[in-house]
GROMACS .gro file of C-alpha atoms in nm:
model
   76
    1MET     CA    1   0.000   0.014  -0.006
    2LYS     CA    2   0.270   0.251   0.082
    3LEU     CA    3   0.450   0.188  -0.273
    4LEU     CA    4   0.090   0.275  -0.422
    5ARG     CA    5   0.103   0.594  -0.201
    6ASP     CA    6   0.448   0.685  -0.319
    7LEU     CA    7   0.361   0.632  -0.650
    8LEU     CA    8   0.033   0.834  -0.695
    9TYR     CA    9   0.099   1.141  -0.415
   10ALA     CA   10   0.321   1.447  -0.429
   11ARG     CA   11   0.618   1.518  -0.231
   12GLY     CA   12   0.565   1.442   0.136
   13ASN     CA   13   0.245   1.187   0.031
   14GLU     CA   14   0.003   1.472   0.150
   15ASN     CA   15  -0.177   1.519  -0.197
   16LEU     CA   16  -0.312   1.305  -0.478
   17ASP     CA   17  -0.111   1.423  -0.784
   18ILE     CA   18  -0.343   1.431  -1.092
   19SER     CA   19  -0.076   1.364  -1.356
   20ARG     CA   20   0.028   1.039  -1.171
   21LEU     CA   21  -0.323   0.891  -1.140
   22SER     CA   22  -0.418   0.994  -1.477
   23SER     CA   23  -0.071   0.846  -1.609
   24LEU     CA   24  -0.138   0.503  -1.435
   25LEU     CA   25  -0.476   0.485  -1.566
   26GLY     CA   26  -0.349   0.559  -1.900
   27VAL     CA   27  -0.129   0.291  -1.885
   28LEU     CA   28  -0.357   0.056  -1.752
   29THR     CA   29  -0.611   0.140  -2.006
   30PHE     CA   30  -0.362   0.110  -2.325
   31LEU     CA   31  -0.260  -0.255  -2.183
   32GLY     CA   32  -0.622  -0.381  -2.154
   33ALA     CA   33  -0.719  -0.272  -2.493
   34SER     CA   34  -0.414  -0.404  -2.649
   35ILE     CA   35  -0.523  -0.745  -2.455
   36TRP     CA   36  -0.871  -0.722  -2.589
   37HIS     CA   37  -0.761  -0.604  -2.937
   38VAL     CA   38  -0.547  -0.949  -2.930
   39PHE     CA   39  -0.824  -1.162  -2.800
   40VAL     CA   40  -1.057  -1.047  -3.064
   41ASN     CA   41  -0.861  -0.998  -3.366
   42LYS     CA   42  -0.659  -1.264  -3.305
   43SER     CA   43  -0.342  -1.090  -3.414
   44PHE     CA   44  -0.106  -0.879  -3.289
   45ASP     CA   45   0.154  -0.618  -3.428
   46PRO     CA   46   0.469  -0.560  -3.225
   47VAL     CA   47   0.561  -0.244  -3.399
   48ALA     CA   48   0.246  -0.072  -3.348
   49PHE     CA   49   0.191  -0.172  -2.986
   50GLY     CA   50   0.590  -0.052  -2.911
   51GLY     CA   51   0.525   0.271  -3.112
   52GLY     CA   52   0.196   0.315  -2.904
   53TRP     CA   53   0.382   0.218  -2.554
   54THR     CA   54   0.685   0.470  -2.631
   55ALA     CA   55   0.453   0.748  -2.647
   56LEU     CA   56   0.225   0.678  -2.397
   57CYS     CA   57   0.544   0.642  -2.154
   58ALA     CA   58   0.707   0.967  -2.292
   59GLY     CA   59   0.378   1.182  -2.263
   60CYS     CA   60   0.313   1.047  -1.926
   61GLY     CA   61   0.724   1.106  -1.792
   62GLY     CA   62   0.729   1.437  -1.973
   63TRP     CA   63   0.408   1.552  -1.766
   64ILE     CA   64   0.494   1.387  -1.447
   65TYR     CA   65   0.842   1.575  -1.471
   66ALA     CA   66   0.704   1.931  -1.592
   67ARG     CA   67   0.461   1.844  -1.277
   68GLN     CA   68   0.758   1.813  -1.033
   69LYS     CA   69   0.892   2.093  -1.151
   70TYR     CA   70   0.613   2.332  -1.111
   71GLU     CA   71   0.563   2.168  -0.734
   72ALA     CA   72   0.930   2.257  -0.687
   73GLU     CA   73   0.868   2.608  -0.764
   74GLY     CA   74   0.604   2.667  -0.545
   75GLY     CA   75   0.300   2.626  -0.779
   76ASP     CA   76   0.001   2.469  -0.672
   0.00000   0.00000   0.00000
């Protein structure tokens, strides 16, 4: 439970961070949709999956980094 709290909350574990929560939900949704697609269509394209996964991780990482930078400057 502490690991989940550390992953989702901002510094000091006081406030739930919307960027971290949205990133986690986005990753879980992407994985779920990919698994559903494989079961329904009986096909898997690793290049398309890898490209989507890379874009998702890069976007989530950039958003979390920007949010942390904003917090460090004293924003809320």
